[in-house]
Coordinates of C-alpha atoms in Angstrom, one line a residue:
Chain A
M1 CA 53.5 118.4 102.5
R2 CA 53.8 115.0 104.1
E3 CA 57.0 113.7 105.6
T4 CA 57.3 110.1 104.5
C5 CA 56.0 108.2 101.5
D6 CA 53.7 105.3 102.5
D7 CA 54.7 101.8 101.8
Q8 CA 52.1 101.1 99.2
T9 CA 53.1 104.1 97.1
M10 CA 56.7 103.2 97.5
E11 CA 56.0 99.6 96.3
E12 CA 54.1 101.0 93.3
L13 CA 57.0 103.2 92.4
I14 CA 59.5 100.4 92.7
G15 CA 57.3 98.3 90.5
L16 CA 57.3 101.0 87.8
L17 CA 61.1 101.4 88.0
Q18 CA 61.8 97.7 87.8
A19 CA 59.6 97.4 84.8
N20 CA 61.4 100.3 83.1
D21 CA 58.0 102.0 82.8
E22 CA 58.4 105.4 81.2
R23 CA 56.1 107.0 83.8
A24 CA 58.5 106.0 86.6
L25 CA 60.7 109.1 86.5
D26 CA 57.8 111.5 86.5
K27 CA 56.2 109.6 89.4
L28 CA 59.5 109.6 91.3
D29 CA 60.0 113.4 90.7
S30 CA 56.5 114.0 91.9
L31 CA 57.0 112.0 95.0
V32 CA 60.4 113.7 95.7
R33 CA 58.5 117.0 95.6
E34 CA 55.6 115.8 97.7
F35 CA 57.7 114.0 100.4
S36 CA 60.7 116.3 100.4
T37 CA 62.1 114.9 103.7
D38 CA 61.8 111.2 102.9
P39 CA 65.5 110.2 102.3
R40 CA 64.5 107.0 100.4
L41 CA 63.3 109.0 97.5
P42 CA 66.4 111.0 96.7
F43 CA 68.4 107.8 97.2
M44 CA 66.1 106.1 94.7
K45 CA 66.5 109.0 92.3
A46 CA 70.3 108.8 92.7
S47 CA 70.2 105.1 91.9
L48 CA 68.1 105.7 88.8
L49 CA 70.4 108.5 87.6
V50 CA 73.4 106.3 88.0
S51 CA 71.8 103.6 85.9
T52 CA 70.6 106.1 83.2
G53 CA 74.1 107.6 82.8
N54 CA 73.7 110.8 84.7
P55 CA 76.3 110.5 87.5
I56 CA 76.6 114.2 88.0
Q57 CA 73.0 114.6 89.1
A58 CA 73.2 111.3 90.9
H59 CA 76.0 112.7 93.1
Y60 CA 73.7 115.5 94.1
W61 CA 70.8 113.2 95.1
F62 CA 73.1 110.8 97.0
N63 CA 74.2 113.8 99.0
K64 CA 70.6 114.9 99.5
A65 CA 69.6 111.6 100.9
L66 CA 72.4 111.6 103.4
E67 CA 71.7 115.2 104.4
L68 CA 68.1 114.1 105.2
A69 CA 69.3 110.9 107.0
P70 CA 73.0 110.7 107.9
D71 CA 72.4 107.3 109.4
F72 CA 70.8 105.9 106.3
A73 CA 73.4 103.1 106.2
I74 CA 72.8 101.5 102.8
A75 CA 72.6 104.9 101.1
R76 CA 75.9 105.8 102.8
F77 CA 77.5 102.5 101.7
Q78 CA 76.3 102.9 98.1
F79 CA 77.3 106.5 97.9
G80 CA 80.8 105.6 99.0
L81 CA 80.9 102.8 96.5
F82 CA 79.8 105.3 93.8
Q83 CA 82.6 107.7 94.9
L84 CA 85.2 104.9 94.8
T85 CA 84.3 103.8 91.3
S86 CA 84.4 107.5 90.3
G87 CA 88.0 107.7 91.3
E88 CA 87.4 109.6 94.5
P89 CA 88.7 107.2 97.2
A90 CA 89.4 109.9 99.8
Q91 CA 85.8 111.0 99.5
A92 CA 84.5 107.4 99.7
L93 CA 86.5 106.8 102.9
E94 CA 85.0 110.0 104.4
T95 CA 81.5 108.9 103.4
W96 CA 82.0 105.5 104.9
G97 CA 83.5 106.8 108.1
R98 CA 80.2 107.0 109.9
L99 CA 79.5 103.3 109.1
D100 CA 82.2 102.4 111.7
L101 CA 79.5 103.4 114.2
L102 CA 77.4 100.3 113.2
P103 CA 77.5 97.4 115.7
D104 CA 80.4 95.0 115.6
G105 CA 79.9 92.3 113.1
H106 CA 77.5 94.3 110.9
Y107 CA 77.9 93.2 107.4
L108 CA 78.2 96.7 106.0
R109 CA 81.2 97.4 108.2
A110 CA 82.8 94.2 106.9
F111 CA 82.0 95.2 103.3
V112 CA 83.5 98.6 103.9
D113 CA 86.6 97.0 105.4
G114 CA 86.9 94.8 102.3
L115 CA 86.7 97.8 100.0
R116 CA 89.2 99.7 102.1
C117 CA 91.6 96.8 101.5
L118 CA 90.9 97.0 97.8
I119 CA 91.8 100.7 97.8
R120 CA 95.2 99.5 99.1
D121 CA 95.3 96.7 96.5
D122 CA 95.2 94.2 99.4
F123 CA 93.3 91.5 97.6
N124 CA 93.6 88.9 100.3
G125 CA 92.4 91.3 103.0
A126 CA 89.5 92.3 100.7
R127 CA 88.4 88.7 100.2
R128 CA 88.6 88.0 103.9
H129 CA 86.4 90.9 104.9
L130 CA 83.9 90.5 102.0
T131 CA 83.5 86.8 103.0
I132 CA 82.9 87.8 106.6
G133 CA 80.4 90.4 105.5
M134 CA 78.5 87.9 103.2
A135 CA 78.3 85.4 106.1
A136 CA 76.9 88.0 108.4
N137 CA 74.4 89.4 105.9
D138 CA 71.2 87.5 106.1
E139 CA 68.9 90.3 105.2
N140 CA 70.2 91.7 102.0
G141 CA 70.6 89.0 99.4
P142 CA 71.2 91.4 96.4
L143 CA 74.1 93.0 98.1
N144 CA 75.7 89.6 98.8
N145 CA 75.3 88.8 95.2
D146 CA 77.0 92.0 94.3
M147 CA 79.9 91.3 96.7
A148 CA 80.2 87.7 95.4
L149 CA 80.4 89.1 91.9
L150 CA 83.1 91.5 93.0
M151 CA 85.1 88.6 94.5
R152 CA 84.8 86.6 91.3
Q153 CA 86.0 89.6 89.3
L154 CA 88.9 90.0 91.7
D155 CA 89.9 86.3 91.1
S156 CA 89.6 86.9 87.4
L157 CA 91.6 90.1 87.6
E158 CA 94.4 88.4 89.5
H159 CA 94.6 85.8 86.9
S160 CA 94.1 87.7 83.7
S161 CA 94.7 91.4 84.6
Q162 CA 91.4 92.3 82.9
N163 CA 89.8 95.5 83.7
L164 CA 87.1 95.1 86.4
S165 CA 85.3 98.1 85.1
S166 CA 84.9 96.8 81.6
P167 CA 81.2 96.3 80.8
D168 CA 82.1 93.1 78.9
D169 CA 83.2 91.5 82.1
T170 CA 79.7 91.4 83.6
S171 CA 78.1 88.0 83.8
D172 CA 74.4 87.0 83.5
E173 CA 74.3 86.7 87.3
E174 CA 75.1 90.3 87.8
V175 CA 72.4 92.3 89.4
S176 CA 72.0 95.7 87.8
Q177 CA 72.9 98.6 90.1
T178 CA 69.4 100.1 90.0
S179 CA 67.8 96.8 90.5
L180 CA 70.1 96.1 93.4
L181 CA 69.5 99.5 95.1
L182 CA 65.7 99.2 94.6
Q183 CA 65.6 95.8 96.1
Q184 CA 67.6 97.0 99.1
L185 CA 65.1 99.8 99.6
G186 CA 62.4 97.3 99.6
I187 CA 64.2 95.4 102.3
Y188 CA 65.2 98.3 104.5
G189 CA 62.2 100.6 104.4
L190 CA 62.8 103.8 106.3
P191 CA 66.2 104.5 107.8
N192 CA 66.4 105.1 111.5
Chain B
M1 CA 92.5 100.4 93.4
A2 CA 92.8 101.5 89.8
L3 CA 90.9 98.3 88.8
L4 CA 87.8 99.5 90.7
I5 CA 87.5 102.8 88.8
R6 CA 85.0 103.1 86.1
P7 CA 86.4 105.6 83.5
D8 CA 82.9 107.0 82.7
L9 CA 82.2 107.8 86.4
K10 CA 85.7 109.1 86.9
E11 CA 85.3 111.5 84.0
A12 CA 81.8 112.6 85.3
A13 CA 83.4 113.3 88.7
L14 CA 86.0 115.6 87.0
W15 CA 83.2 117.4 85.2
R16 CA 81.3 117.8 88.4
R17 CA 84.3 119.2 90.3
W18 CA 85.1 121.6 87.5
L19 CA 81.5 122.8 86.9
N20 CA 80.4 122.9 90.5
S21 CA 83.5 123.9 92.3
K22 CA 85.7 125.4 89.6
D23 CA 88.4 122.9 90.6
F24 CA 91.3 123.7 88.2
K25 CA 93.0 120.4 89.0
A26 CA 89.9 118.7 87.6
R27 CA 90.0 120.9 84.5
E28 CA 93.6 120.0 84.0
E29 CA 92.9 116.3 84.3
L30 CA 90.1 116.7 81.7
F31 CA 92.6 118.5 79.4
E32 CA 95.0 115.7 79.8
L33 CA 92.3 113.1 79.2
Y34 CA 91.7 114.6 75.8
T35 CA 95.2 115.6 74.8
H36 CA 95.5 112.6 72.5
L37 CA 92.3 113.7 70.7
A38 CA 93.8 117.1 70.1
R39 CA 97.0 115.6 68.8
S40 CA 95.1 113.3 66.5
I41 CA 93.0 116.2 65.1
A42 CA 96.1 118.4 64.6
R43 CA 97.8 115.5 62.7
N44 CA 94.8 114.9 60.5
E45 CA 94.3 118.6 59.8
K46 CA 98.0 118.9 58.9
R47 CA 97.6 116.1 56.3
R48 CA 94.4 117.6 55.0
R49 CA 95.7 121.2 54.5
P50 CA 99.4 121.0 53.8
N51 CA 100.0 124.4 52.4
H52 CA 98.5 126.9 54.7
G53 CA 101.7 128.2 56.2
A54 CA 101.2 126.8 59.7
D55 CA 103.3 123.9 60.8
G56 CA 102.3 121.0 63.0
D57 CA 103.2 122.7 66.2
D58 CA 101.0 125.7 65.3
L59 CA 98.0 123.4 64.5
L60 CA 98.6 121.5 67.8
Q61 CA 98.4 124.8 69.8
L62 CA 95.3 125.8 67.9
A63 CA 93.8 122.4 68.8
F64 CA 94.8 122.8 72.4
G65 CA 93.1 126.2 72.4
G66 CA 90.0 124.7 71.0
L67 CA 90.1 121.9 73.6
L68 CA 90.3 124.5 76.5
E69 CA 87.4 126.4 75.0
A70 CA 85.4 123.2 74.7
I71 CA 86.1 122.2 78.4
D72 CA 85.0 125.7 79.5
R73 CA 81.8 125.7 77.5
F74 CA 80.7 122.1 77.7
D75 CA 77.5 121.2 79.5
P76 CA 77.7 117.4 80.2
E77 CA 74.1 117.3 81.1
R78 CA 73.0 118.0 77.6
G79 CA 73.8 114.5 76.6
I80 CA 76.3 115.2 73.8
P81 CA 79.6 113.2 74.2
F82 CA 82.4 115.6 75.0
S83 CA 84.7 114.0 72.3
A84 CA 82.2 115.0 69.6
Y85 CA 81.7 118.5 71.0
A86 CA 85.5 119.0 71.5
R87 CA 86.2 117.7 68.0
M88 CA 84.0 120.4 66.5
R89 CA 85.6 123.1 68.7
M90 CA 89.1 122.0 67.9
K91 CA 88.5 121.8 64.1
G92 CA 86.9 125.2 64.3
S93 CA 89.8 126.6 66.2
I94 CA 92.3 125.2 63.6
S95 CA 90.2 126.5 60.7
D96 CA 90.0 130.0 62.2
G97 CA 93.6 130.0 63.2
A98 CA 95.1 128.5 60.1
A99 CA 93.3 131.1 58.0
K100 CA 95.3 133.8 59.7
F101 CA 98.7 132.2 59.0
N102 CA 101.1 133.1 56.2
E103 CA 104.7 132.6 55.5
H104 CA 105.8 135.7 57.4
A105 CA 103.6 135.1 60.4
A106 CA 105.4 134.4 63.7
T107 CA 105.0 130.8 64.4
H108 CA 104.2 129.2 67.6
Q109 CA 107.6 127.5 67.7
F110 CA 109.3 130.9 67.7
N111 CA 107.0 132.2 70.4
R112 CA 107.4 129.1 72.5
R113 CA 111.2 129.2 72.3
N114 CA 111.1 133.0 73.0
E115 CA 109.0 132.7 76.1
R116 CA 111.3 129.9 77.3
L117 CA 114.4 132.0 76.7
A118 CA 112.8 134.9 78.6
S119 CA 112.0 132.5 81.5
I120 CA 115.5 131.3 81.8
T121 CA 117.2 134.7 81.4
S122 CA 115.0 136.5 83.9
N123 CA 116.5 134.8 86.9
Q124 CA 116.2 137.4 89.6
N125 CA 117.6 135.0 92.3
S126 CA 120.9 134.4 90.7
P127 CA 123.6 134.9 93.4
E128 CA 125.6 138.0 93.1
S129 CA 128.7 136.0 93.8
K130 CA 128.4 134.4 90.4
T131 CA 130.4 135.8 87.6
N132 CA 128.7 136.8 84.3
L133 CA 130.4 133.9 82.7
Q134 CA 128.9 131.5 85.3
K135 CA 125.5 133.1 84.8
L136 CA 125.8 132.7 81.1
S137 CA 126.8 129.1 81.6
D138 CA 123.7 128.5 83.7
I139 CA 121.5 129.9 81.0
V140 CA 123.1 127.9 78.3
I141 CA 122.8 124.7 80.4
C142 CA 119.1 125.3 81.1
L143 CA 118.4 126.1 77.5
S144 CA 120.1 122.9 76.5
I145 CA 118.0 120.9 79.0
G146 CA 115.0 122.4 77.3
L147 CA 116.2 121.4 73.9
I148 CA 117.0 117.9 75.1
A149 CA 113.5 117.5 76.5
D150 CA 112.1 118.9 73.2
S151 CA 114.1 116.4 71.2
V152 CA 112.6 113.5 73.1
T153 CA 109.0 114.7 72.4
K154 CA 109.8 115.2 68.7
E155 CA 111.2 111.7 68.4
V156 CA 108.3 110.1 70.3
N157 CA 105.9 111.9 68.0
S158 CA 107.8 110.9 64.9
V159 CA 107.3 107.3 66.0
V160 CA 103.6 107.8 65.8
E161 CA 103.6 109.8 62.6
E162 CA 106.4 108.4 60.6
D163 CA 107.4 105.2 62.2
H164 CA 111.1 106.0 62.3
F165 CA 113.0 106.5 65.5
T166 CA 116.6 105.6 65.6
H167 CA 118.9 108.0 63.8
P168 CA 122.3 106.5 63.0
F169 CA 124.1 109.5 64.3
I170 CA 122.5 109.5 67.7
G171 CA 125.0 108.0 70.1
S172 CA 124.3 106.2 73.3
G173 CA 125.7 109.1 75.4
W174 CA 123.0 111.5 73.9
R175 CA 120.3 108.9 74.5
D176 CA 121.4 108.5 78.1
L177 CA 121.3 112.2 78.6
Q178 CA 117.8 112.4 77.1
I179 CA 116.6 109.6 79.4
S180 CA 118.1 111.3 82.5
V181 CA 116.5 114.6 81.6
M182 CA 113.1 113.0 81.2
E183 CA 113.5 110.9 84.4
Y184 CA 114.5 114.0 86.4
M185 CA 111.6 115.9 84.9
L186 CA 109.2 113.2 86.0
E187 CA 110.7 113.2 89.5
L188 CA 110.0 116.9 90.0
E189 CA 107.3 117.9 92.4
D190 CA 104.4 120.1 91.5
P191 CA 104.0 122.7 90.3
A192 CA 107.3 122.4 88.4
K193 CA 106.5 118.9 87.3
T194 CA 103.2 119.9 85.8
V195 CA 104.6 123.0 84.0
L196 CA 107.6 121.1 82.5
Q197 CA 105.6 118.1 81.5
R198 CA 102.9 120.2 79.9
H199 CA 105.4 122.4 78.1
Y200 CA 107.9 119.8 76.9
L201 CA 105.9 116.6 76.7
D202 CA 102.5 117.9 75.7
E203 CA 104.0 121.0 73.8
V204 CA 101.6 123.4 75.5
S205 CA 102.5 127.1 75.5
F206 CA 103.1 129.0 78.7
T207 CA 100.0 131.0 78.1
Q208 CA 97.8 127.9 77.9
I209 CA 99.5 126.4 80.9
A210 CA 98.8 129.6 82.9
D211 CA 95.2 129.3 81.8
L212 CA 95.1 125.6 82.9
M213 CA 96.6 126.2 86.3
A214 CA 94.8 129.5 86.9
V215 CA 98.0 131.4 87.5
S216 CA 99.8 134.2 85.6
K217 CA 102.0 133.5 82.7
A218 CA 104.9 135.2 84.6
R219 CA 104.3 132.6 87.4
V220 CA 104.5 129.8 84.9
S221 CA 107.7 131.3 83.5
Q222 CA 109.2 131.4 87.0
I223 CA 108.2 127.8 87.8
H224 CA 109.6 126.7 84.5
R225 CA 113.0 128.2 85.2
H226 CA 113.0 126.8 88.7
G227 CA 112.2 123.3 87.3
L228 CA 115.1 123.5 84.8
E229 CA 117.5 124.6 87.6
L230 CA 116.5 121.6 89.7
I231 CA 117.2 119.3 86.7
R232 CA 120.5 121.0 86.1
K233 CA 121.5 120.4 89.7
K234 CA 120.5 116.7 89.4
L235 CA 122.5 116.4 86.2
E236 CA 125.5 118.0 87.9
G237 CA 125.1 115.6 90.8
R238 CA 125.0 112.6 88.4
K239 CA 128.4 113.6 86.9
R240 CA 130.2 113.5 90.3

């Protein structure tokens, strides 16, 4: 059993997933078994499960990824976001706690601060922190797109009181959650 | 904050907490989430089978029983929507239950009022300094509070079912009292708030509340009485 999946295999897997290839899930499951200590694979599986409507299993695999790599920052951020949108803000805050150890000015810290403001319905604070985070983030474009989308939805909500979670609210510019997470994996590679 | 929550993920989180951790609070939230479905099915079944001897309350209790069974047996990972699964369970529960009813059968309403009366009259903590008349007065007041709360639920449900609400003989004093009782009920803290809301607003029996909260029926009865006493004290405070 090897420890980490090589980059080429990972890229092939990402290609299959992004193409919605039916072999992707089998391939992912096989790699999860083969590289059982590579945290990227359970994170990827969690992302896939969220997008295919199996959030219960997704929760397990998010946890698994963070058990393997507690400092896997993007997985920690996305797991917290998943918990928040699942109506578990206390758990989200707990998950994000470790991200406070990231260096000052790190965009994930700013994004978390923005989301913490949103939990308190502090829309202005949320906008301020999300804007700071987007300015600081020059390595993860998809995440910036997602935060920009969130800000636009906030603006829209403030004006129309429409439900942010409604699927009808999504625009063409939205990056699907799976696509977003997979692209981030491509950017980040292995966590420290 | 509420704006960020995705209802599908929230419900999945409740199922996870119930299935993985046996979190009874999550089970209760799931029950609440589908209470409206139980009501709707009970109403439809009442219309569909008008002469089976069971009244609307009986059917609602059967639907609630089916809902609890459905929550306990549902496997969300099988891909069937819970509403479809629960609908079958609730209709089955009503069919099975309704078949057993006849004109002489004790109805749920009778049992529900009986268990309420037992709860109120079994006050072990009543101060010895109180006279029998005072104790009787306390019991009557608590029973009245229960009936007032009941009357609100009946009227609210009649809006949905029959679209008539205002009775010409209902005075503004009575309406004020109803509103106060409901407000005080909603101001209660748990577990009294949960027990009273479930019993009076959702019309759930003590037995089913005990099941939902994973406590004994006697404990529910005790909490119910304590809740009514707190409302009584608030009403007395309001008069001064």
